[in-house]
Amino acid sequence: MSRILLVASESAPFIKTGGLGEVIGSLPKALKAQGEQVAVMIPDYIQIPEEYREKMTLIQELVTPLGWRQQYVGLKKLVHEGITYYFVDNEQYFKRDWLYGQYDDGERFVFFCRAALTALPYLDEFPDVIHCHDWQTAVIPLFLQSFYQDVEGYQDIKTVFTIHNLKFQGVFPRVVGTDLMNLPEDRLNNEGLEFYGKLNFMKAGIVYCDALTTVSPTYAEEIKTPFYGENLHGLIQKYEDKLSGILNGIDPPEKLVKTKAEYRNQLQERLGLPFNSKCPIISMIGRFTAQKGMDLIMRVIDEILLLDVQMVMLGGGEAMYEWMLREVLWHNPSKLRVHTTYEQDLADLIYSASDIYLMPSLYEPCGIGQMIAMQHGAAPVARETGGLKDTVAAYDPETGAGNGFLFSNFNAHELLYTVQNAVSLYYDDPAAWARVVKQAEAADFSWADSAGRYKALYEQLRG
Ligand code: GLC
């Protein structure tokens, strides 16, 4: 048994903007089931709903160094579904209109990381392992090695750093390292945080962690290459001995109570689409960004809509895609719906009603939508990359094996042909289609196996 502290910038159900928040929301329970003692620490954002906020208790007030300054830290605690959560309060940093994209993000997350370490003695359990996630918490291993090597207890702490998305690295001016982090010169050169004349927090995580992981085995290989490496592939190659890929899991699905056709009609009614119990529903839920393959979709969406299908897109993101979709909608009022405010009950209904789920990602560290869709009896059409490659098995017309449809190149017409193939199978060979759906529903995406891998990693680090 190890005492694990997960430190991250978001966690469901308190605050979540994407997959990271979902993983931090579900991984602790899975680790606990493995016998680990787990706690989670996140910033106390003003956006956390009042229902949770009112249950938090302030357990300690302290100050943490930030360069030459001392900054206030309010340490709050809440036990939720058997897991202990800690919230780092400082309104100057976390009472903002949004979690990220503030002018001083570098300072905000340097503060959060330093505060997390300062707060350790006040937690119920002093951790054996600190498990950090993405750039927002990537400087924790660096701080441990730079400032805490002579501090009783802290010397023994091991660190795991998990990359959920290599694209977002937290790159800030050099003054953040000198003025706010107080780092010695040998941490600020190219062996350390230096990155094209600036400082790169993601780099700190990669260099100073004890174990480095990412969220699928395929992505762990891909990020060593220039195409996926986001200018860090050389560094990742250098540290590949401590790198491994551990696939994310998801919580078990709610049982479906109605038939696909009933859900289809329910969705059509809710979104004002023509009633049709037969035509397949193609869906996509997620951020409308280049990562998610929006460029491929926009290139061939008119041709997809020529098929006898209905298409539903839920998400939001770059305005450019929303405007393009609005134009397509104008020409296809009876076949397409685009919903740009995320509503959980609508997402659930879309998954339940869908037959085909699109995920033509440019890159995909793990991907969660395809797993949820499969559990709801929708077959994914996905690009063979990252976690998509590790979770979707391509349908093989010879043997009938497979639980979805894959294409390999980032090419809009490969996407189109793959969608056309899937729709043909749906109409022309209902028995084969039913088998694909059954195999999709049968895939095991539970956390147990992956949580076991994390546990083994923690144990290995502790020797
Ligand atoms: C990021 C990645 C996504 C992954 C998620 C959780 O959002 O883009 O692929 O599933 O993190 O690890």
Short mmCIF file of C-alpha atoms and ligand atoms in Angstrom, two decimals:
data_model
loop_
_atom_site.label_atom_id
_atom_site.label_comp_id
_atom_site.label_asym_id
_atom_site.label_seq_id
_atom_site.Cartn_x
_atom_site.Cartn_y
_atom_site.Cartn_z
CA MET A 1 0.00 0.00 0.00
CA SER A 2 1.23 3.46 -0.89
CA ARG A 3 -0.07 6.84 0.07
CA ILE A 4 -0.70 8.68 -3.18
CA LEU A 5 -1.43 12.36 -3.66
CA LEU A 6 -2.80 13.25 -7.09
CA VAL A 7 -2.19 16.92 -7.85
CA ALA A 8 -3.95 18.34 -10.89
CA SER A 9 -5.58 21.49 -12.23
CA GLU A 10 -9.06 19.95 -12.47
CA SER A 11 -11.13 17.08 -11.16
CA ALA A 12 -14.70 15.96 -11.73
CA PRO A 13 -17.20 16.40 -10.20
CA PHE A 14 -15.91 19.73 -8.85
CA ILE A 15 -14.47 21.32 -11.96
CA LYS A 16 -13.75 19.92 -15.40
CA THR A 17 -13.00 21.33 -18.83
CA GLY A 18 -12.09 18.08 -20.56
CA GLY A 19 -10.60 14.62 -20.39
CA LEU A 20 -8.06 15.50 -17.71
CA GLY A 21 -10.82 16.42 -15.27
CA GLU A 22 -12.68 13.21 -16.03
CA VAL A 23 -9.61 11.07 -15.41
CA ILE A 24 -8.78 12.78 -12.12
CA GLY A 25 -12.44 12.24 -11.23
CA SER A 26 -12.42 8.49 -11.81
CA LEU A 27 -8.83 7.29 -11.22
CA PRO A 28 -8.83 7.77 -7.40
CA LYS A 29 -11.71 5.34 -6.89
CA ALA A 30 -9.93 2.77 -9.03
CA LEU A 31 -6.67 3.20 -7.09
CA LYS A 32 -8.56 2.89 -3.84
CA ALA A 33 -10.07 -0.36 -5.08
CA GLN A 34 -6.47 -1.56 -5.57
CA GLY A 35 -5.81 -0.90 -1.90
CA GLU A 36 -3.96 2.40 -2.32
CA GLN A 37 -4.57 5.35 -0.04
CA VAL A 38 -5.47 8.23 -2.34
CA ALA A 39 -6.06 11.94 -1.94
CA VAL A 40 -6.50 14.61 -4.60
CA MET A 41 -5.47 18.27 -4.59
CA ILE A 42 -6.76 20.96 -6.96
CA PRO A 43 -7.06 24.76 -6.93
CA ASP A 44 -10.10 26.21 -5.21
CA TYR A 45 -11.56 27.90 -8.28
CA ILE A 46 -14.50 30.20 -7.81
CA GLN A 47 -16.27 28.13 -10.53
CA ILE A 48 -16.60 25.10 -8.23
CA PRO A 49 -20.36 24.83 -7.55
CA GLU A 50 -21.76 26.05 -4.25
CA GLU A 51 -23.10 22.57 -3.37
CA TYR A 52 -19.50 21.41 -2.90
CA ARG A 53 -18.10 24.71 -1.70
CA GLU A 54 -20.42 24.80 1.31
CA LYS A 55 -19.24 21.35 2.44
CA MET A 56 -15.52 22.22 2.42
CA THR A 57 -13.78 22.88 5.70
CA LEU A 58 -10.80 25.17 6.11
CA ILE A 59 -8.18 23.04 7.83
CA GLN A 60 -5.14 25.31 7.76
CA GLU A 61 -4.01 28.78 6.78
CA LEU A 62 -0.37 29.15 5.84
CA VAL A 63 2.00 31.04 3.59
CA THR A 64 4.15 29.76 0.80
CA PRO A 65 7.25 31.33 -0.71
CA LEU A 66 6.94 32.73 -4.20
CA GLY A 67 10.25 34.28 -5.13
CA TRP A 68 10.87 37.04 -2.57
CA ARG A 69 7.20 37.10 -1.57
CA GLN A 70 5.09 35.10 0.87
CA GLN A 71 1.63 34.26 -0.42
CA TYR A 72 -1.47 33.20 1.48
CA VAL A 73 -2.66 29.58 1.18
CA GLY A 74 -6.02 28.44 2.50
CA LEU A 75 -6.07 24.67 2.68
CA LYS A 76 -9.60 23.27 2.47
CA LYS A 77 -10.77 19.71 2.66
CA LEU A 78 -13.80 17.72 1.55
CA VAL A 79 -14.43 13.98 1.64
CA HIS A 80 -16.48 12.95 -1.37
CA GLU A 81 -17.50 9.37 -2.12
CA GLY A 82 -14.80 8.07 0.17
CA ILE A 83 -11.96 10.10 -1.37
CA THR A 84 -10.29 13.03 0.39
CA TYR A 85 -10.01 16.18 -1.72
CA TYR A 86 -7.89 19.19 -0.84
CA PHE A 87 -8.47 22.61 -2.34
CA VAL A 88 -5.84 25.34 -2.44
CA ASP A 89 -7.49 28.68 -1.87
CA ASN A 90 -6.10 32.04 -2.84
CA GLU A 91 -8.62 34.39 -4.41
CA GLN A 92 -5.99 36.49 -6.12
CA TYR A 93 -5.19 33.46 -8.29
CA PHE A 94 -8.35 31.41 -8.50
CA LYS A 95 -11.19 33.93 -8.39
CA ARG A 96 -11.08 34.58 -12.11
CA ASP A 97 -13.49 34.39 -15.03
CA TRP A 98 -11.95 31.11 -16.19
CA LEU A 99 -9.48 28.39 -15.22
CA TYR A 100 -6.90 28.99 -17.90
CA GLY A 101 -5.85 31.63 -20.37
CA GLN A 102 -5.20 34.33 -17.79
CA TYR A 103 -2.33 36.78 -18.32
CA ASP A 104 -0.50 35.35 -15.31
CA ASP A 105 -1.07 31.59 -15.73
CA GLY A 106 2.63 30.98 -15.13
CA GLU A 107 2.49 32.68 -11.74
CA ARG A 108 -0.84 31.06 -10.84
CA PHE A 109 0.39 27.53 -11.34
CA VAL A 110 3.84 28.14 -9.87
CA PHE A 111 1.92 29.27 -6.81
CA PHE A 112 -0.33 26.21 -6.86
CA CYS A 113 2.63 23.79 -7.10
CA ARG A 114 4.62 25.52 -4.39
CA ALA A 115 1.53 25.71 -2.16
CA ALA A 116 0.84 22.00 -2.67
CA LEU A 117 4.30 21.13 -1.34
CA THR A 118 4.10 23.62 1.52
CA ALA A 119 0.79 22.10 2.58
CA LEU A 120 1.95 18.48 2.80
CA PRO A 121 2.53 18.38 6.57
CA TYR A 122 -1.09 19.45 7.14
CA LEU A 123 -2.67 16.67 5.11
CA ASP A 124 -4.22 13.65 6.83
CA GLU A 125 -1.52 11.50 5.24
CA PHE A 126 1.95 12.54 4.18
CA PRO A 127 2.32 11.09 0.66
CA ASP A 128 4.81 8.47 -0.50
CA VAL A 129 4.16 9.39 -4.12
CA ILE A 130 2.98 12.62 -5.71
CA HIS A 131 1.33 11.99 -9.05
CA CYS A 132 1.28 15.14 -11.20
CA HIS A 133 -0.67 15.75 -14.40
CA ASP A 134 0.06 18.02 -17.37
CA TRP A 135 1.96 21.30 -17.40
CA GLN A 136 -0.04 22.97 -14.62
CA THR A 137 1.54 20.68 -12.01
CA ALA A 138 4.74 19.80 -13.88
CA VAL A 139 7.07 21.92 -11.76
CA ILE A 140 6.36 19.94 -8.58
CA PRO A 141 9.14 17.36 -9.25
CA LEU A 142 11.49 20.25 -10.03
CA PHE A 143 10.62 22.02 -6.75
CA LEU A 144 11.09 18.82 -4.77
CA GLN A 145 14.55 18.35 -6.23
CA SER A 146 15.54 22.01 -5.96
CA PHE A 147 14.23 23.04 -2.54
CA TYR A 148 13.28 20.01 -0.47
CA GLN A 149 16.19 17.58 -0.62
CA ASP A 150 17.26 18.44 2.93
CA VAL A 151 13.79 18.56 4.39
CA GLU A 152 12.84 15.66 6.63
CA GLY A 153 10.22 13.41 5.00
CA TYR A 154 10.32 15.17 1.64
CA GLN A 155 13.51 13.40 0.51
CA ASP A 156 11.68 10.11 0.22
CA ILE A 157 8.78 11.35 -1.91
CA LYS A 158 8.70 9.86 -5.40
CA THR A 159 7.03 11.59 -8.33
CA VAL A 160 5.04 10.39 -11.33
CA PHE A 161 4.31 12.83 -14.13
CA THR A 162 1.52 12.00 -16.58
CA ILE A 163 1.16 13.71 -19.94
CA HIS A 164 -2.47 13.99 -21.02
CA ASN A 165 -1.79 16.30 -23.94
CA LEU A 166 1.73 17.22 -25.03
CA LYS A 167 0.54 20.18 -27.07
CA PHE A 168 -0.12 22.38 -24.07
CA GLN A 169 3.25 22.89 -22.40
CA GLY A 170 3.08 26.02 -20.28
CA VAL A 171 5.76 28.18 -21.90
CA PHE A 172 6.58 31.39 -20.02
CA PRO A 173 9.22 34.12 -19.97
CA ARG A 174 12.48 33.40 -18.19
CA VAL A 175 11.67 35.84 -15.41
CA VAL A 176 9.09 33.36 -14.09
CA GLY A 177 11.98 31.04 -13.26
CA THR A 178 14.18 33.64 -11.62
CA ASP A 179 11.69 35.98 -9.98
CA LEU A 180 8.89 33.57 -8.99
CA MET A 181 10.63 30.22 -8.67
CA ASN A 182 14.00 31.37 -7.40
CA LEU A 183 15.70 28.68 -9.42
CA PRO A 184 19.47 28.36 -9.67
CA GLU A 185 21.12 28.79 -13.06
CA ASP A 186 21.62 25.06 -13.64
CA ARG A 187 17.85 24.55 -13.66
CA LEU A 188 17.31 27.32 -16.19
CA ASN A 189 19.67 26.13 -18.91
CA ASN A 190 18.91 23.69 -21.69
CA GLU A 191 19.39 20.65 -19.45
CA GLY A 192 16.58 22.09 -17.37
CA LEU A 193 13.64 24.30 -18.32
CA GLU A 194 15.09 26.38 -21.13
CA PHE A 195 13.07 26.16 -24.35
CA TYR A 196 13.83 28.46 -27.27
CA GLY A 197 14.80 31.29 -24.95
CA LYS A 198 11.81 30.79 -22.67
CA LEU A 199 10.90 28.32 -19.93
CA ASN A 200 8.79 25.24 -20.53
CA PHE A 201 6.93 23.71 -17.56
CA MET A 202 6.14 20.47 -19.39
CA LYS A 203 9.87 20.06 -19.83
CA ALA A 204 10.34 20.33 -16.05
CA GLY A 205 7.92 17.46 -15.55
CA ILE A 206 9.68 15.27 -18.09
CA VAL A 207 13.20 15.98 -16.84
CA TYR A 208 12.72 15.86 -13.05
CA CYS A 209 10.01 13.24 -12.48
CA ASP A 210 10.92 9.76 -11.29
CA ALA A 211 8.49 8.07 -13.67
CA LEU A 212 6.92 9.52 -16.78
CA THR A 213 3.68 8.21 -18.21
CA THR A 214 1.18 9.10 -20.85
CA VAL A 215 -2.37 7.92 -21.32
CA SER A 216 -2.00 5.19 -23.96
CA PRO A 217 0.80 2.86 -25.11
CA THR A 218 0.59 4.11 -28.71
CA TYR A 219 0.83 7.79 -27.73
CA ALA A 220 3.87 6.91 -25.60
CA GLU A 221 5.59 5.77 -28.79
CA GLU A 222 4.23 8.55 -31.00
CA ILE A 223 5.56 11.41 -28.86
CA LYS A 224 9.10 10.30 -29.59
CA THR A 225 8.56 11.34 -33.23
CA PRO A 226 8.64 14.85 -34.72
CA PHE A 227 5.02 14.66 -35.94
CA TYR A 228 3.57 14.07 -32.47
CA GLY A 229 6.43 15.32 -30.31
CA GLU A 230 5.48 19.03 -30.29
CA ASN A 231 9.19 20.03 -30.36
CA LEU A 232 9.92 17.84 -27.34
CA HIS A 233 10.46 14.52 -29.13
CA GLY A 234 14.24 14.73 -28.67
CA LEU A 235 13.83 15.26 -24.94
CA ILE A 236 11.32 12.43 -24.68
CA GLN A 237 13.69 10.11 -26.51
CA LYS A 238 16.37 11.09 -24.01
CA TYR A 239 14.14 10.09 -21.10
CA GLU A 240 12.39 7.15 -22.76
CA ASP A 241 13.68 4.71 -20.14
CA LYS A 242 11.33 6.16 -17.57
CA LEU A 243 8.39 6.51 -19.98
CA SER A 244 5.42 4.15 -20.22
CA GLY A 245 1.88 4.34 -21.60
CA ILE A 246 -1.03 3.42 -19.33
CA LEU A 247 -4.46 3.54 -20.94
CA ASN A 248 -7.19 5.55 -19.22
CA GLY A 249 -10.28 3.75 -18.08
CA ILE A 250 -13.82 5.02 -17.63
CA ASP A 251 -16.48 4.49 -15.00
CA PRO A 252 -18.92 1.67 -15.72
CA PRO A 253 -21.84 2.79 -17.93
CA GLU A 254 -25.41 3.33 -16.90
CA LYS A 255 -27.60 0.48 -18.10
CA LEU A 256 -29.48 1.33 -21.30
CA VAL A 257 -33.18 0.86 -20.71
CA LYS A 258 -34.61 1.56 -24.16
CA THR A 259 -33.88 0.34 -27.66
CA LYS A 260 -31.67 2.23 -30.06
CA ALA A 261 -34.72 3.17 -32.15
CA GLU A 262 -36.46 4.62 -29.09
CA TYR A 263 -33.43 6.70 -28.16
CA ARG A 264 -33.16 7.81 -31.79
CA ASN A 265 -36.74 9.09 -31.74
CA GLN A 266 -36.21 10.74 -28.39
CA LEU A 267 -33.17 12.59 -29.71
CA GLN A 268 -34.95 13.56 -32.92
CA GLU A 269 -37.78 14.98 -30.89
CA ARG A 270 -35.48 16.89 -28.58
CA LEU A 271 -33.45 18.41 -31.41
CA GLY A 272 -36.29 18.89 -33.87
CA LEU A 273 -34.99 16.44 -36.44
CA PRO A 274 -37.45 14.54 -38.68
CA PHE A 275 -38.67 11.29 -37.08
CA ASN A 276 -36.96 8.29 -38.57
CA SER A 277 -36.38 5.14 -36.54
CA LYS A 278 -34.18 3.54 -39.16
CA CYS A 279 -31.58 6.01 -40.34
CA PRO A 280 -28.27 5.82 -38.54
CA ILE A 281 -27.26 8.73 -36.35
CA ILE A 282 -23.69 9.88 -36.73
CA SER A 283 -22.45 11.91 -33.81
CA MET A 284 -19.50 13.73 -32.42
CA ILE A 285 -19.18 15.12 -28.91
CA GLY A 286 -16.22 17.18 -27.84
CA ARG A 287 -14.22 20.26 -28.49
CA PHE A 288 -14.39 21.60 -32.04
CA THR A 289 -10.65 21.91 -32.52
CA ALA A 290 -7.98 20.86 -34.97
CA GLN A 291 -6.87 18.07 -32.58
CA LYS A 292 -10.27 16.44 -32.89
CA GLY A 293 -10.03 16.28 -36.69
CA MET A 294 -12.48 19.12 -37.38
CA ASP A 295 -10.61 20.01 -40.57
CA LEU A 296 -11.31 16.57 -42.03
CA ILE A 297 -14.96 16.72 -41.02
CA MET A 298 -15.48 20.18 -42.52
CA ARG A 299 -13.88 19.08 -45.78
CA VAL A 300 -16.34 16.19 -46.36
CA ILE A 301 -19.38 16.94 -44.21
CA ASP A 302 -21.51 17.83 -47.25
CA GLU A 303 -20.78 14.43 -48.76
CA ILE A 304 -21.48 12.61 -45.50
CA LEU A 305 -24.84 14.37 -45.38
CA LEU A 306 -25.70 13.06 -48.85
CA LEU A 307 -25.97 9.61 -47.24
CA ASP A 308 -29.21 8.51 -45.66
CA VAL A 309 -28.13 9.58 -42.19
CA GLN A 310 -28.68 12.21 -39.53
CA MET A 311 -25.76 13.94 -37.90
CA VAL A 312 -25.50 15.51 -34.46
CA MET A 313 -22.56 17.50 -33.15
CA LEU A 314 -22.27 18.61 -29.54
CA GLY A 315 -19.42 20.74 -28.36
CA GLY A 316 -17.84 24.06 -28.81
CA GLY A 317 -14.49 25.45 -29.50
CA GLU A 318 -12.90 27.50 -32.17
CA ALA A 319 -15.31 30.04 -33.63
CA MET A 320 -14.14 29.25 -37.15
CA TYR A 321 -15.58 25.73 -36.97
CA GLU A 322 -18.79 26.93 -35.39
CA TRP A 323 -19.29 29.39 -38.26
CA MET A 324 -18.51 26.75 -40.88
CA LEU A 325 -20.98 24.37 -39.25
CA ARG A 326 -23.65 27.08 -39.22
CA GLU A 327 -23.28 27.37 -42.97
CA VAL A 328 -23.59 23.60 -43.47
CA LEU A 329 -26.62 23.60 -41.20
CA TRP A 330 -28.26 26.25 -43.37
CA HIS A 331 -28.06 23.88 -46.35
CA ASN A 332 -29.06 20.74 -44.45
CA PRO A 333 -31.81 21.73 -42.02
CA SER A 334 -33.32 18.24 -41.88
CA LYS A 335 -30.11 16.26 -41.46
CA LEU A 336 -27.79 18.07 -39.11
CA ARG A 337 -27.92 19.53 -35.63
CA VAL A 338 -25.13 21.44 -33.96
CA HIS A 339 -25.38 22.18 -30.24
CA THR A 340 -22.68 24.43 -28.83
CA THR A 341 -23.49 24.45 -25.14
CA TYR A 342 -22.48 21.31 -23.32
CA GLU A 343 -25.36 19.69 -21.45
CA GLN A 344 -24.63 16.39 -19.75
CA ASP A 345 -28.11 14.91 -20.23
CA LEU A 346 -28.01 15.76 -23.92
CA ALA A 347 -24.58 14.16 -24.23
CA ASP A 348 -25.92 10.99 -22.59
CA LEU A 349 -28.89 10.93 -24.96
CA ILE A 350 -26.69 11.45 -28.01
CA TYR A 351 -24.41 8.56 -27.00
CA SER A 352 -27.45 6.32 -26.46
CA ALA A 353 -29.05 7.28 -29.77
CA SER A 354 -25.90 7.11 -31.90
CA ASP A 355 -24.96 4.37 -34.33
CA ILE A 356 -21.69 5.86 -35.54
CA TYR A 357 -19.38 8.03 -33.47
CA LEU A 358 -16.78 10.18 -35.24
CA MET A 359 -13.28 10.61 -33.89
CA PRO A 360 -10.99 11.47 -36.80
CA SER A 361 -8.37 13.03 -34.53
CA LEU A 362 -5.13 14.55 -35.71
CA TYR A 363 -3.67 13.13 -32.53
CA GLU A 364 -5.35 11.57 -29.51
CA PRO A 365 -3.41 10.81 -26.31
CA CYS A 366 -6.23 8.53 -25.16
CA GLY A 367 -9.69 9.77 -26.01
CA ILE A 368 -12.71 9.09 -23.87
CA GLY A 369 -15.66 9.71 -26.20
CA GLN A 370 -14.99 6.62 -28.30
CA MET A 371 -15.07 4.42 -25.20
CA ILE A 372 -18.32 5.91 -23.90
CA ALA A 373 -19.86 5.66 -27.39
CA MET A 374 -18.92 1.99 -27.69
CA GLN A 375 -20.46 1.22 -24.32
CA HIS A 376 -23.66 2.81 -25.63
CA GLY A 377 -23.71 0.63 -28.72
CA ALA A 378 -22.26 3.10 -31.22
CA ALA A 379 -19.45 2.01 -33.52
CA PRO A 380 -16.59 4.50 -33.74
CA VAL A 381 -15.15 5.76 -37.01
CA ALA A 382 -11.72 6.82 -35.87
CA ARG A 383 -8.26 7.61 -37.08
CA GLU A 384 -5.70 5.01 -36.15
CA THR A 385 -3.68 7.11 -33.69
CA GLY A 386 -2.87 7.21 -29.98
CA GLY A 387 -5.50 5.81 -27.66
CA LEU A 388 -7.90 5.35 -30.57
CA LYS A 389 -5.60 2.70 -31.97
CA ASP A 390 -5.43 1.07 -28.54
CA THR A 391 -9.18 0.98 -27.94
CA VAL A 392 -10.80 0.43 -31.36
CA ALA A 393 -10.33 -2.75 -33.39
CA ALA A 394 -11.05 -2.32 -37.09
CA TYR A 395 -13.95 -4.32 -38.55
CA ASP A 396 -12.69 -7.15 -40.74
CA PRO A 397 -15.22 -8.20 -43.39
CA GLU A 398 -13.48 -11.58 -43.77
CA THR A 399 -13.80 -12.70 -40.18
CA GLY A 400 -16.46 -10.36 -38.78
CA ALA A 401 -14.06 -9.38 -35.99
CA GLY A 402 -13.74 -5.78 -34.84
CA ASN A 403 -15.73 -3.18 -32.96
CA GLY A 404 -15.41 -0.09 -35.13
CA PHE A 405 -13.89 1.41 -38.25
CA LEU A 406 -10.40 2.83 -38.62
CA PHE A 407 -8.52 4.81 -41.23
CA SER A 408 -4.85 5.62 -41.03
CA ASN A 409 -3.86 8.80 -42.88
CA PHE A 410 -4.95 12.26 -41.86
CA ASN A 411 -6.91 12.59 -45.07
CA ALA A 412 -10.50 13.79 -45.43
CA HIS A 413 -11.40 11.29 -48.12
CA GLU A 414 -10.14 8.37 -46.07
CA LEU A 415 -12.56 9.58 -43.40
CA LEU A 416 -15.35 9.88 -45.97
CA TYR A 417 -14.77 6.37 -47.40
CA THR A 418 -14.67 4.90 -43.93
CA VAL A 419 -17.97 6.57 -43.02
CA GLN A 420 -19.48 5.39 -46.32
CA ASN A 421 -18.30 1.84 -45.62
CA ALA A 422 -19.78 1.91 -42.15
CA VAL A 423 -23.12 3.25 -43.41
CA SER A 424 -23.22 0.60 -46.17
CA LEU A 425 -22.64 -2.15 -43.68
CA TYR A 426 -25.38 -0.69 -41.48
CA TYR A 427 -27.95 -0.81 -44.30
CA ASP A 428 -26.78 -3.80 -46.32
CA ASP A 429 -25.76 -6.31 -43.68
CA PRO A 430 -27.73 -5.80 -40.46
CA ALA A 431 -26.41 -9.03 -38.96
CA ALA A 432 -22.79 -7.99 -39.44
CA TRP A 433 -23.61 -4.53 -38.08
CA ALA A 434 -25.25 -6.04 -35.01
CA ARG A 435 -22.09 -8.07 -34.41
CA VAL A 436 -19.85 -4.97 -34.58
CA VAL A 437 -22.13 -3.20 -32.10
CA LYS A 438 -22.15 -6.20 -29.80
CA GLN A 439 -18.38 -6.36 -29.87
CA ALA A 440 -18.17 -2.62 -29.18
CA GLU A 441 -20.45 -2.99 -26.16
CA ALA A 442 -18.41 -5.93 -24.91
CA ALA A 443 -15.06 -4.10 -24.87
CA ASP A 444 -13.66 -3.72 -21.36
CA PHE A 445 -12.69 -0.13 -20.56
CA SER A 446 -12.87 -0.44 -16.80
CA TRP A 447 -10.08 1.07 -14.73
CA ALA A 448 -9.05 -2.12 -12.93
CA ASP A 449 -6.23 -3.14 -15.22
CA SER A 450 -4.74 0.35 -15.60
CA ALA A 451 -5.08 1.17 -11.91
CA GLY A 452 -3.13 -2.03 -11.26
CA ARG A 453 -0.39 -0.74 -13.56
CA TYR A 454 -0.19 2.57 -11.71
CA LYS A 455 -0.01 0.69 -8.44
CA ALA A 456 2.83 -1.46 -9.74
CA LEU A 457 4.63 1.68 -10.90
CA TYR A 458 4.25 3.36 -7.49
CA GLU A 459 5.60 0.25 -5.80
CA GLN A 460 8.51 -0.03 -8.18
CA LEU A 461 9.45 3.61 -7.46
CA ARG A 462 9.38 3.04 -3.73
CA GLY A 463 11.69 0.09 -4.17
C1 GLC B 1 -6.57 15.03 -23.01
C2 GLC B 1 -6.36 14.26 -24.32
C3 GLC B 1 -7.30 13.07 -24.43
C4 GLC B 1 -7.24 12.24 -23.15
C5 GLC B 1 -7.50 13.10 -21.93
C6 GLC B 1 -7.43 12.37 -20.62
O1 GLC B 1 -7.80 15.67 -23.04
O2 GLC B 1 -6.54 15.14 -25.43
O3 GLC B 1 -6.94 12.26 -25.54
O4 GLC B 1 -8.24 11.24 -23.22
O5 GLC B 1 -6.55 14.16 -21.89
O6 GLC B 1 -6.19 11.74 -20.42
#
